[in-house]
Tab-separated table of C-alpha atoms and ligand atoms in Angstrom:
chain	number	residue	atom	x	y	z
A	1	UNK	CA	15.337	23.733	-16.545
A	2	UNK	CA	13.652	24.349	-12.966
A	3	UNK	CA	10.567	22.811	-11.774
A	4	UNK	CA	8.872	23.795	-8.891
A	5	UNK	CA	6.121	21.117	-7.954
A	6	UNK	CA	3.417	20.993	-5.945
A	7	UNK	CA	1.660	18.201	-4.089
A	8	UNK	CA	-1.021	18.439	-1.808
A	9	UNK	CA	-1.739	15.127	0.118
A	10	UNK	CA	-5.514	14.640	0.306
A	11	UNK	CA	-5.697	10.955	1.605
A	12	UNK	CA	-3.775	7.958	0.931
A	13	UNK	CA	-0.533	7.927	-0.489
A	14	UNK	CA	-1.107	8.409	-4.112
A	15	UNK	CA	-0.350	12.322	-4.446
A	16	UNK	CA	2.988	11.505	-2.865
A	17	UNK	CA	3.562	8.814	-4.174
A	18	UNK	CA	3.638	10.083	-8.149
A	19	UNK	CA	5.171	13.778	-6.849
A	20	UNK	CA	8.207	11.726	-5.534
A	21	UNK	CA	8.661	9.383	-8.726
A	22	UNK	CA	8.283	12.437	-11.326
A	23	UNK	CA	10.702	14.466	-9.238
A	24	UNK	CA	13.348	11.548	-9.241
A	25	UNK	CA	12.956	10.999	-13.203
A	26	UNK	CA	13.062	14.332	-13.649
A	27	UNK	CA	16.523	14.854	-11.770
A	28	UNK	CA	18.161	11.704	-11.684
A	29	UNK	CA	17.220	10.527	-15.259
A	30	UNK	CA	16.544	14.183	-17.037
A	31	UNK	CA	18.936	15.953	-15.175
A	32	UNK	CA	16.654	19.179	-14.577
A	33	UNK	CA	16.971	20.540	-11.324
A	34	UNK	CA	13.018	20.450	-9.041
A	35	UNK	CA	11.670	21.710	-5.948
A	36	UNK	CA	9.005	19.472	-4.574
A	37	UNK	CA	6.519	21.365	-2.342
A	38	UNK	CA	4.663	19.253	-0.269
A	39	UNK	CA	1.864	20.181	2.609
A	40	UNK	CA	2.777	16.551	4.631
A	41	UNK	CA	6.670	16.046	4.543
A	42	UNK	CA	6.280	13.057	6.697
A	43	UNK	CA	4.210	10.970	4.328
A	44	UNK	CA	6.582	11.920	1.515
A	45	UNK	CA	9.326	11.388	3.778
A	46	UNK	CA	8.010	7.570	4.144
A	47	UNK	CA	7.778	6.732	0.498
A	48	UNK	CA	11.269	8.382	-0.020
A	49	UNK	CA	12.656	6.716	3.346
A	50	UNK	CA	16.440	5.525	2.907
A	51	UNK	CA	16.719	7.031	-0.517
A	52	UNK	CA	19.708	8.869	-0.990
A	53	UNK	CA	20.100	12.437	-1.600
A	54	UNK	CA	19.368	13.169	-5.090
A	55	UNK	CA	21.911	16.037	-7.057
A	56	UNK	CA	19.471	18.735	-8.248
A	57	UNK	CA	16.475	17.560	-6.068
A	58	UNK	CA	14.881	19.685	-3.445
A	59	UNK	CA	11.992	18.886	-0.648
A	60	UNK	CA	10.069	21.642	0.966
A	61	UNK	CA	7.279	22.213	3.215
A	62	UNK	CA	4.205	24.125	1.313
A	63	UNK	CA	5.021	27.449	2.767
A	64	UNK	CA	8.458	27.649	1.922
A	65	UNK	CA	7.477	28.085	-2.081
A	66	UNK	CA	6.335	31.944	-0.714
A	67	UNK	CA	7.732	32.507	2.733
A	68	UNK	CA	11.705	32.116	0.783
A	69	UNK	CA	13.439	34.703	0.407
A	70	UNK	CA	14.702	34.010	-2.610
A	71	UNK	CA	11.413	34.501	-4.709
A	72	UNK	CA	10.677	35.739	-6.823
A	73	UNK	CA	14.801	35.654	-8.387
A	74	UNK	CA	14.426	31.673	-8.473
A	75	UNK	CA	11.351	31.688	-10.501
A	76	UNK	CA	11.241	28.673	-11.957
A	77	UNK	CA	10.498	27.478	-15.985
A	78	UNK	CA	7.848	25.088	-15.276
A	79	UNK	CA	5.282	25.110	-12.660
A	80	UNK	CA	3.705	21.841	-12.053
A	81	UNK	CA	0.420	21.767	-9.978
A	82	UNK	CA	-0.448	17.807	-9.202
A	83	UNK	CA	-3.875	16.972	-9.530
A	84	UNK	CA	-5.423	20.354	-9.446
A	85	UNK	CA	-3.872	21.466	-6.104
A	86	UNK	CA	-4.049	25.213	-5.747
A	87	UNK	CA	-1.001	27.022	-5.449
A	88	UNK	CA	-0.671	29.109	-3.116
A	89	UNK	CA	-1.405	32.935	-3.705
A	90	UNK	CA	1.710	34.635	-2.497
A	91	UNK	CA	3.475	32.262	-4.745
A	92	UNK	CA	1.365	32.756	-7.664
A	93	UNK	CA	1.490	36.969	-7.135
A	94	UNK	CA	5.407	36.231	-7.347
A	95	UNK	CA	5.552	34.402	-10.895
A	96	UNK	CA	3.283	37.413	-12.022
A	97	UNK	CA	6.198	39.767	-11.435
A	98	UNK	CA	9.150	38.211	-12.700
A	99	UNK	CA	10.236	38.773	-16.445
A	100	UNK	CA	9.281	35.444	-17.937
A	101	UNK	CA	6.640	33.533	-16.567
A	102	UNK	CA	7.107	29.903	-16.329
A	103	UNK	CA	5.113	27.301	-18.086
A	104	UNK	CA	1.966	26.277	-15.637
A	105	UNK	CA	0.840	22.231	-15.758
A	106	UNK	CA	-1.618	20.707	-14.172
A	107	UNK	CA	-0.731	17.065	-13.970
A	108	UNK	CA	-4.301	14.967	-14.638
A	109	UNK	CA	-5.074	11.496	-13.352
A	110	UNK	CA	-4.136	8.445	-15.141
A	111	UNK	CA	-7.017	7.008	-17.224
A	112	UNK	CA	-6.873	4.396	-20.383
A	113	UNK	CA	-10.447	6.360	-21.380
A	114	UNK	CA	-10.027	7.327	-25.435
A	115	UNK	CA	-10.978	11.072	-24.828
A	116	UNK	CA	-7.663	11.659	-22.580
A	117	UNK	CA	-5.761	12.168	-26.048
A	118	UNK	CA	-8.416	15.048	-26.927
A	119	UNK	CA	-7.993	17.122	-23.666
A	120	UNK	CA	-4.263	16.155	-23.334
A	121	UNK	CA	-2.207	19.530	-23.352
A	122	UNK	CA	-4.956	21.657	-24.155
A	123	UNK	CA	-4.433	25.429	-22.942
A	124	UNK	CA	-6.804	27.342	-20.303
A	125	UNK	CA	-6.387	30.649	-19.479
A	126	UNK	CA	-6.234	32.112	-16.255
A	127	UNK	CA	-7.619	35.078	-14.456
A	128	UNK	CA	-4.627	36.004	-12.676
A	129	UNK	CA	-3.090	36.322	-16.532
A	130	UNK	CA	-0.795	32.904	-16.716
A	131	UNK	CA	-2.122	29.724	-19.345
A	132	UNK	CA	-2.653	26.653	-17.906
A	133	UNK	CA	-2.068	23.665	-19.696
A	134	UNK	CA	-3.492	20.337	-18.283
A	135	UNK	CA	-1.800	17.095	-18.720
A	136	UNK	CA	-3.053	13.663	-18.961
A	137	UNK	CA	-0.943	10.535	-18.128
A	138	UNK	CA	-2.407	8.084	-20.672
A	139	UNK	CA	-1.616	4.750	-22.632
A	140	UNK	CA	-1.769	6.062	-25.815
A	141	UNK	CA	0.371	8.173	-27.548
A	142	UNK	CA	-1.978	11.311	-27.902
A	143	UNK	CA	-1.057	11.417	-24.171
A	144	UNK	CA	0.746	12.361	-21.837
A	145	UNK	CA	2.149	8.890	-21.433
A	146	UNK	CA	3.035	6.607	-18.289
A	147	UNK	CA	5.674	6.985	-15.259
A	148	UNK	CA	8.034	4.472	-15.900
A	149	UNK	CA	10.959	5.409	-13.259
A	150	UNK	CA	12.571	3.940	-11.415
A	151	UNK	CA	11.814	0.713	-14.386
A	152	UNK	CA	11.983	-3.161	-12.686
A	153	UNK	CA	14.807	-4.782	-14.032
A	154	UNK	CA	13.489	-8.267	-15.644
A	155	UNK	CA	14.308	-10.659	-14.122
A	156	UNK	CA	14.310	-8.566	-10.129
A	157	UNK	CA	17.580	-8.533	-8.051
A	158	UNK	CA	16.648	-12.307	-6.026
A	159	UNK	CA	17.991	-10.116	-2.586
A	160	UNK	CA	15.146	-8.295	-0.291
A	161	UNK	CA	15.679	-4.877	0.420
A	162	UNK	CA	16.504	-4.052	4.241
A	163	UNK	CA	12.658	-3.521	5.081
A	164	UNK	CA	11.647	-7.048	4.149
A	165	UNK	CA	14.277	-9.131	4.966
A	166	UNK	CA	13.287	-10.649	7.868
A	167	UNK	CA	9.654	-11.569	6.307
A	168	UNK	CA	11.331	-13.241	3.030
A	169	UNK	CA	12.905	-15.508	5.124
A	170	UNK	CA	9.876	-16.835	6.664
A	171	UNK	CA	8.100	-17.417	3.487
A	172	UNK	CA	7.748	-20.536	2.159
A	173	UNK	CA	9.503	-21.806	-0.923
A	174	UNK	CA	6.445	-23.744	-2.687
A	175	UNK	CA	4.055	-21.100	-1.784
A	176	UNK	CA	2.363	-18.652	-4.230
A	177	UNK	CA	2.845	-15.441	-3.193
A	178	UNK	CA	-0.156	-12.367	-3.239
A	179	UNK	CA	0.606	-8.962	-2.107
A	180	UNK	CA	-2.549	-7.134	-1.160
A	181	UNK	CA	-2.979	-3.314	-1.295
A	182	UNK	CA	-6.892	-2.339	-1.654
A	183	UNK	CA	-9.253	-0.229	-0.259
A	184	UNK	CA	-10.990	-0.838	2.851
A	185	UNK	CA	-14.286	-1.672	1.211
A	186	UNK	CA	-12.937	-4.566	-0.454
A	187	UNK	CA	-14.127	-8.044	0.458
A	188	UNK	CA	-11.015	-9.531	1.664
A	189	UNK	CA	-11.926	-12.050	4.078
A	190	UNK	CA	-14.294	-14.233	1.478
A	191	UNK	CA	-11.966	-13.664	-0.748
A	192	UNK	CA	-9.173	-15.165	1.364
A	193	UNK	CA	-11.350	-18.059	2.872
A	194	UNK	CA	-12.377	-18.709	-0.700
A	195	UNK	CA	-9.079	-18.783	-1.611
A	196	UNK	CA	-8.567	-21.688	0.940
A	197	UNK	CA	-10.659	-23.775	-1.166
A	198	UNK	CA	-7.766	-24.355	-4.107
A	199	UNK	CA	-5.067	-26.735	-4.106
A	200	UNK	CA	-2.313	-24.703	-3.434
A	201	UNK	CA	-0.631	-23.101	-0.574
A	202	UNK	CA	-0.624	-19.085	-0.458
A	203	UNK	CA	1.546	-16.461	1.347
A	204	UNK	CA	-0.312	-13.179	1.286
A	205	UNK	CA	1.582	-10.168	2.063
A	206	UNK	CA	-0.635	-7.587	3.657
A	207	UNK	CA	0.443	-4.094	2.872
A	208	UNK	CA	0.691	-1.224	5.320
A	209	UNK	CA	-2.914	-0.970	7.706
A	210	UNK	CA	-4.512	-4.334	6.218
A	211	UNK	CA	-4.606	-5.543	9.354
A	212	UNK	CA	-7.469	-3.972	9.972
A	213	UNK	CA	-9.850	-4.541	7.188
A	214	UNK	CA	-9.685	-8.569	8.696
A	215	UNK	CA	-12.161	-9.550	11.548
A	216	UNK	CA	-9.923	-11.170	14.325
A	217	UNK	CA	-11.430	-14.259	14.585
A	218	UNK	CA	-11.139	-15.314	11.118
A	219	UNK	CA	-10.013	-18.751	10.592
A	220	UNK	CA	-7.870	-20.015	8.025
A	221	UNK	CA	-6.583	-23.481	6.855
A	222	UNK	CA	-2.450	-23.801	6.973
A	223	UNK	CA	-2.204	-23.930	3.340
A	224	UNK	CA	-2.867	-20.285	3.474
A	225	UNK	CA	-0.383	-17.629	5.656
A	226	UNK	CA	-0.772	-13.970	6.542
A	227	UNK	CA	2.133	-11.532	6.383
A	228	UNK	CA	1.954	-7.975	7.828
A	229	UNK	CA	3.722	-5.511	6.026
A	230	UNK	CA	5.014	-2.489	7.556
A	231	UNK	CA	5.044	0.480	5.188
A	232	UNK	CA	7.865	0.361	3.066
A	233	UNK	CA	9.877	2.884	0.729
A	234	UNK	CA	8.711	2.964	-2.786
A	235	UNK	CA	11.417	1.464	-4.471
A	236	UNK	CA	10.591	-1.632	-2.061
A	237	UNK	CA	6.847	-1.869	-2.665
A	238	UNK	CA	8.008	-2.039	-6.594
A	239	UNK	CA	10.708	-4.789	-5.865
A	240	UNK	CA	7.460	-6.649	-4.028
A	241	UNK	CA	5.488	-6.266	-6.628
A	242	UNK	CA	8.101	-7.945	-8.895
A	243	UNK	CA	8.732	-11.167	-6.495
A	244	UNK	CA	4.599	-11.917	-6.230
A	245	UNK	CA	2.954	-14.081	-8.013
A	246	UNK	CA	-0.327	-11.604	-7.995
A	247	UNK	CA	-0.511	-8.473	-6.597
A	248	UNK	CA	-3.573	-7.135	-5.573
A	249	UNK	CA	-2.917	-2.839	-6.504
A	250	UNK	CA	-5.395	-0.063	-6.191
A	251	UNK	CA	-4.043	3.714	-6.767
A	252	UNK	CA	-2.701	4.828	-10.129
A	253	UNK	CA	0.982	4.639	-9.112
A	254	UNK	CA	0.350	1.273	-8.015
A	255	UNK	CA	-1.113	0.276	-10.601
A	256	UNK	CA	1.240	1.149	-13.621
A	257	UNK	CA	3.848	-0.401	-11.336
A	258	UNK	CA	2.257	-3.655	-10.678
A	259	UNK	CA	2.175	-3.923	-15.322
A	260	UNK	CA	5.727	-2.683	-15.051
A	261	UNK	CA	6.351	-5.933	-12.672
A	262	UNK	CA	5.399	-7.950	-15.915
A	263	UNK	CA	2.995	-9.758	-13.115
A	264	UNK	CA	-1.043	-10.850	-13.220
A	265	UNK	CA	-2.414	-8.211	-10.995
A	266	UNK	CA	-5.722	-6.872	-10.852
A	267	UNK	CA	-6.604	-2.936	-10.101
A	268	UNK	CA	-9.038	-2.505	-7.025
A	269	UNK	CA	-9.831	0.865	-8.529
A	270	UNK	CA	-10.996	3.973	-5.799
A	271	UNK	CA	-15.196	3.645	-5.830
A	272	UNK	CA	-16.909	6.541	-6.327
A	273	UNK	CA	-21.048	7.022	-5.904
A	274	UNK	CA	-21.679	8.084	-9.334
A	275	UNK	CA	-19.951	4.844	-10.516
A	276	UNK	CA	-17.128	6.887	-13.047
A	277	UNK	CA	-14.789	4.269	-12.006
A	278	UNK	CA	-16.462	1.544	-13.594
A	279	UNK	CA	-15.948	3.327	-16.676
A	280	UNK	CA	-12.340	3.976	-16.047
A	281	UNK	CA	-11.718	0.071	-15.168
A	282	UNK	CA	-13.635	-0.767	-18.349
A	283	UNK	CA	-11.746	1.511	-20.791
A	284	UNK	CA	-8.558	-0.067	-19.196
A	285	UNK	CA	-9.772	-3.642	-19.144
A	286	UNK	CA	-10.784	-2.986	-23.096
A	287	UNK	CA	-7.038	-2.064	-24.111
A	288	UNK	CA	-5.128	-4.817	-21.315
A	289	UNK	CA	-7.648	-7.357	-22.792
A	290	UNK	CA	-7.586	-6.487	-26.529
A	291	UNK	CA	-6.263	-9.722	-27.455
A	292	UNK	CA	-6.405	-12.386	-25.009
A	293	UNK	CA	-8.687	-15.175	-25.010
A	294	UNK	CA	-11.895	-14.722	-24.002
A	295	UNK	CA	-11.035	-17.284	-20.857
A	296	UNK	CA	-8.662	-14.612	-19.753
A	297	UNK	CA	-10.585	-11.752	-21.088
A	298	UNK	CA	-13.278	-13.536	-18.289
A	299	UNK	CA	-10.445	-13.810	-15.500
A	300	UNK	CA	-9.417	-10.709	-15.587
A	301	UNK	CA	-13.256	-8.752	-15.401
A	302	UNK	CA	-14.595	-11.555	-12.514
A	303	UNK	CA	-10.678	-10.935	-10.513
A	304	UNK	CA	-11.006	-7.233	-10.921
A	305	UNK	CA	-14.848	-7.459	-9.093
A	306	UNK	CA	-13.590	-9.655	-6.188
A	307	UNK	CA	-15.139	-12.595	-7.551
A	308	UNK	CA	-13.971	-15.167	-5.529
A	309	UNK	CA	-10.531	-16.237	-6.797
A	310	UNK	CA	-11.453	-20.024	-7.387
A	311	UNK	CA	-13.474	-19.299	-10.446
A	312	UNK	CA	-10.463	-17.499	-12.242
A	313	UNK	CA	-7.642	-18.431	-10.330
A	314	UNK	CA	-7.270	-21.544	-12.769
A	315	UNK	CA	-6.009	-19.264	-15.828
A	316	UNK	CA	-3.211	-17.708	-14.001
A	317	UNK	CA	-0.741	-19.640	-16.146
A	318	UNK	CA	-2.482	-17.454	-19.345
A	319	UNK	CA	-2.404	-14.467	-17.345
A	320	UNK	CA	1.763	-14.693	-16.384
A	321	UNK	CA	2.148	-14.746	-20.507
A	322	UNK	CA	-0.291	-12.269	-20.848
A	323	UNK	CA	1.374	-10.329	-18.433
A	324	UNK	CA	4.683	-10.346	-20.278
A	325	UNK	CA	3.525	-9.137	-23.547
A	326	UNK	CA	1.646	-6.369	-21.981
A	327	UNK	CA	4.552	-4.745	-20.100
A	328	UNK	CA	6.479	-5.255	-23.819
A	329	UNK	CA	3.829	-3.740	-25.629
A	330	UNK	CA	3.699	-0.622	-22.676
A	331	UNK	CA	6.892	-0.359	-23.133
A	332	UNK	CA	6.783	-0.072	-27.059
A	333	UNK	CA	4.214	2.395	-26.897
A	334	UNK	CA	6.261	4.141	-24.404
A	335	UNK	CA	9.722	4.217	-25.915
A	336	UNK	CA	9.981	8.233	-25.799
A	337	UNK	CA	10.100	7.614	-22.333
A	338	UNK	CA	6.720	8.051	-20.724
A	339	UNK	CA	5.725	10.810	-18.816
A	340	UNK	CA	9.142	12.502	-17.859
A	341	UNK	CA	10.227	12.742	-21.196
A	342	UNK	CA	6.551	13.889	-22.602
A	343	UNK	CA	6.468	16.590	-19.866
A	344	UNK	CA	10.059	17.696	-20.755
A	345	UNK	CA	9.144	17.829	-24.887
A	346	UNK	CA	6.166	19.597	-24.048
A	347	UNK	CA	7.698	22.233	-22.428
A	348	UNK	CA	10.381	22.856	-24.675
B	1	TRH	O1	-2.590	5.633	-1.978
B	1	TRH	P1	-3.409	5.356	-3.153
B	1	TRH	O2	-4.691	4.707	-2.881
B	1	TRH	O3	-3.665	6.739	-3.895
B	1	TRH	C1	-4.876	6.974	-4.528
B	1	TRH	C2	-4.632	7.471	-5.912
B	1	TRH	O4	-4.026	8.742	-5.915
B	1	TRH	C3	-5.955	7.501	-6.607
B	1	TRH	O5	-5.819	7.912	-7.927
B	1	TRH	C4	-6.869	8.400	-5.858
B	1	TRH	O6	-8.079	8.450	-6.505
B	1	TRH	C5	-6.998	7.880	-4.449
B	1	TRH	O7	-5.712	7.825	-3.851
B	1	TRH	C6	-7.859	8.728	-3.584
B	1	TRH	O8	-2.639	4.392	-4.170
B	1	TRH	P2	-1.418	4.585	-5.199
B	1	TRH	O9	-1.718	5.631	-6.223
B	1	TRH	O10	-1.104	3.258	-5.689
B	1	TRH	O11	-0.253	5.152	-4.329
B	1	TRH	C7	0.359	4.453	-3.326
B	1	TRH	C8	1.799	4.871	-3.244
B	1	TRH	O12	2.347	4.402	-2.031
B	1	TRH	C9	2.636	4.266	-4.354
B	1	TRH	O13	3.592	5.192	-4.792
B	1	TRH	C10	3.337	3.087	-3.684
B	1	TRH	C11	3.506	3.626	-2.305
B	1	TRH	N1	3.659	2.636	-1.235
B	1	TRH	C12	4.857	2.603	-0.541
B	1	TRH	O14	5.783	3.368	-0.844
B	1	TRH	N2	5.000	1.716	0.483
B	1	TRH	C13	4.018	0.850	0.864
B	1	TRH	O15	4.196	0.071	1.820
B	1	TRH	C14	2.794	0.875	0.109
B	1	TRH	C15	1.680	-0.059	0.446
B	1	TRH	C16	2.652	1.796	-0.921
């Protein structure tokens, strides 16, 4: 089939970042054939950076999905609107015309809340005369399941990829290794002096712009080393997330990829004022948690609220077990394969 799908970048890298991975499972893995309309081509650009060209995959600027000639003839089967991004009029106006309008999706956010699998796939009418059918990545299987493409090979290729070769070889061999990618609210520099405290020597990879959430002057023992990241392609940030001993994640993509790592991680999750995201980090924390020990079950909540990492940071060996049987269990649950192949039933 033919997907047209659109992705509006409204900050951060998270609309991208899911656009490009459902396009590549899509073509490379369910051989349909996508256009991916994006309004900022140069942040998708950087996530898909050194990726080669993929056979049925095509990336367009916004207006080219009404200013092309070819519309409406091409009209796709499925129309896939990320996150509630509006599609543009003109392009709208042409599916109205042609003979057999294509299925329209709204792709939802990820949440682990229970009333996903209630709202999952549920039709909505439209004024302009096409249904709308809104889709919900979820855990369970009443949803619309998880992105699992490209998935980590266990145990990860040893080799760095080109854009972190030349920091691998400065880290050091006995050190634990954290990557860090949070929001700038987070409280990262009594979190890393804390983190001082322990027995151990850290290296702590600093994603993309990190280097700016920390105050110059700060002072830290030797035990504990800062790296700074440039950004990297996607596939490398997943490779990274698979070589750290914690990763620190905080957008959905992110996140699903740091449980795919089969790595402790915890989930800075976006704040928002009315405080919904506690309730989304709760509803996850329930089903991650459901049968650890309440020692873990502990870890995890004080980790995941920037508690300073030397009152959990003893029950990482629990959490590297736990860690395991979570991405098995994920990947149970998931054995239709996830989101790509739920999309693909669903519209058939
Ligand atoms: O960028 P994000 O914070 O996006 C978020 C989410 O969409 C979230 O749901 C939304 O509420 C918020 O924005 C406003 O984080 P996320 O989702 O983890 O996406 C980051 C993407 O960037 C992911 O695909 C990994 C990729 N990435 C790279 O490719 N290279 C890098 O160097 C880094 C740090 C990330």
């Amino acid at each position: 089939m033919r997907w047209d799908i659109f992705c509006q970048i409204v900050d951060n890298y998270g609309d991208a970042g899911i656009c490009w991975r459902l396009a590549r499972s899509l073509t490379i893995r369910y051989k349909q054939e996508v256009r991916l309309f994006c309004d900022d081509l140069p942040t998708l650009n950087l996530l898909a950076s050194g990726h080669p060209p993929i056979a049925g995959l095509e990336i367009l600027p916004w207006e080219a999905s009404h200013s092309n000639a070819r519309h409406p003839l091409s009209a796709p089967e499925v129309v896939i609107e990320a996150f509630g991004c509006k599609l543009p009029q003109r392009y709208v106006a042409s599916l109205l015309i042609t003979t057999r309008p294509p299925v329209l999706i709204n792709l939802e956010y990820l949440s682990a809340e229970s009333w996903v699998g209630d709202y999952h796939a549920k039709a909505s009418p439209q004024t302009h005369g096409l249904t709308k059918y809104f889709f919900f990545p979820g855990f369970q299987t009443n949803t619309g399941g998880l992105l699992l493409e490209p998935l980590p090979p266990i145990p990860p290729p040893l080799q760095p990829p080109h854009s972190l070769a030349t920091i691998w070889q400065q880290l050091r061999p006995a050190a634990k290794r954290i990557s860090i990618f949070c929001y700038p609210a987070a409280p990262l520099q009594e979190w890393l002096t804390d983190l001082a405290t322990l027995n151990d020597q850290f290296d702590i990879l600093l994603t993309f712009g990190h280097a700016s959430y920390l105050d110059q002057s700060l002072e830290l023992p030797r035990t504990i080393q800062l790296y700074y990241l440039p950004f990297i392609p996607q596939d490398d940030y997943d490779w990274l997330l698979s070589q750290c001993d914690f990763n620190i994640v905080r957008g959905e993509d992110s996140f699903v990829r740091a449980q795919l790592a089969e790595k402790p991680f915890f989930w800075h999750i976006y704040p928002q004022t009315d405080l919904a995201h506690e309730v989304k980090l709760k509803a996850f924390l329930d089903l991650y948690l459901e049968n650890a020990s309440p020692a873990l079950i502990s870890a995890c909540w004080q980790a995941s609220h920037w508690q300073v990492p030397s009152t959990w940071w003893p029950q990482l060996p629990r959490w590297e077990a736990h860690a395991k049987l979570w991405r098995a269990k994920l990947l149970k649950e998931q054995a239709d394969g996830g989101l790509a192949a739920r999309l693909l039933h669903f519209v058939e």
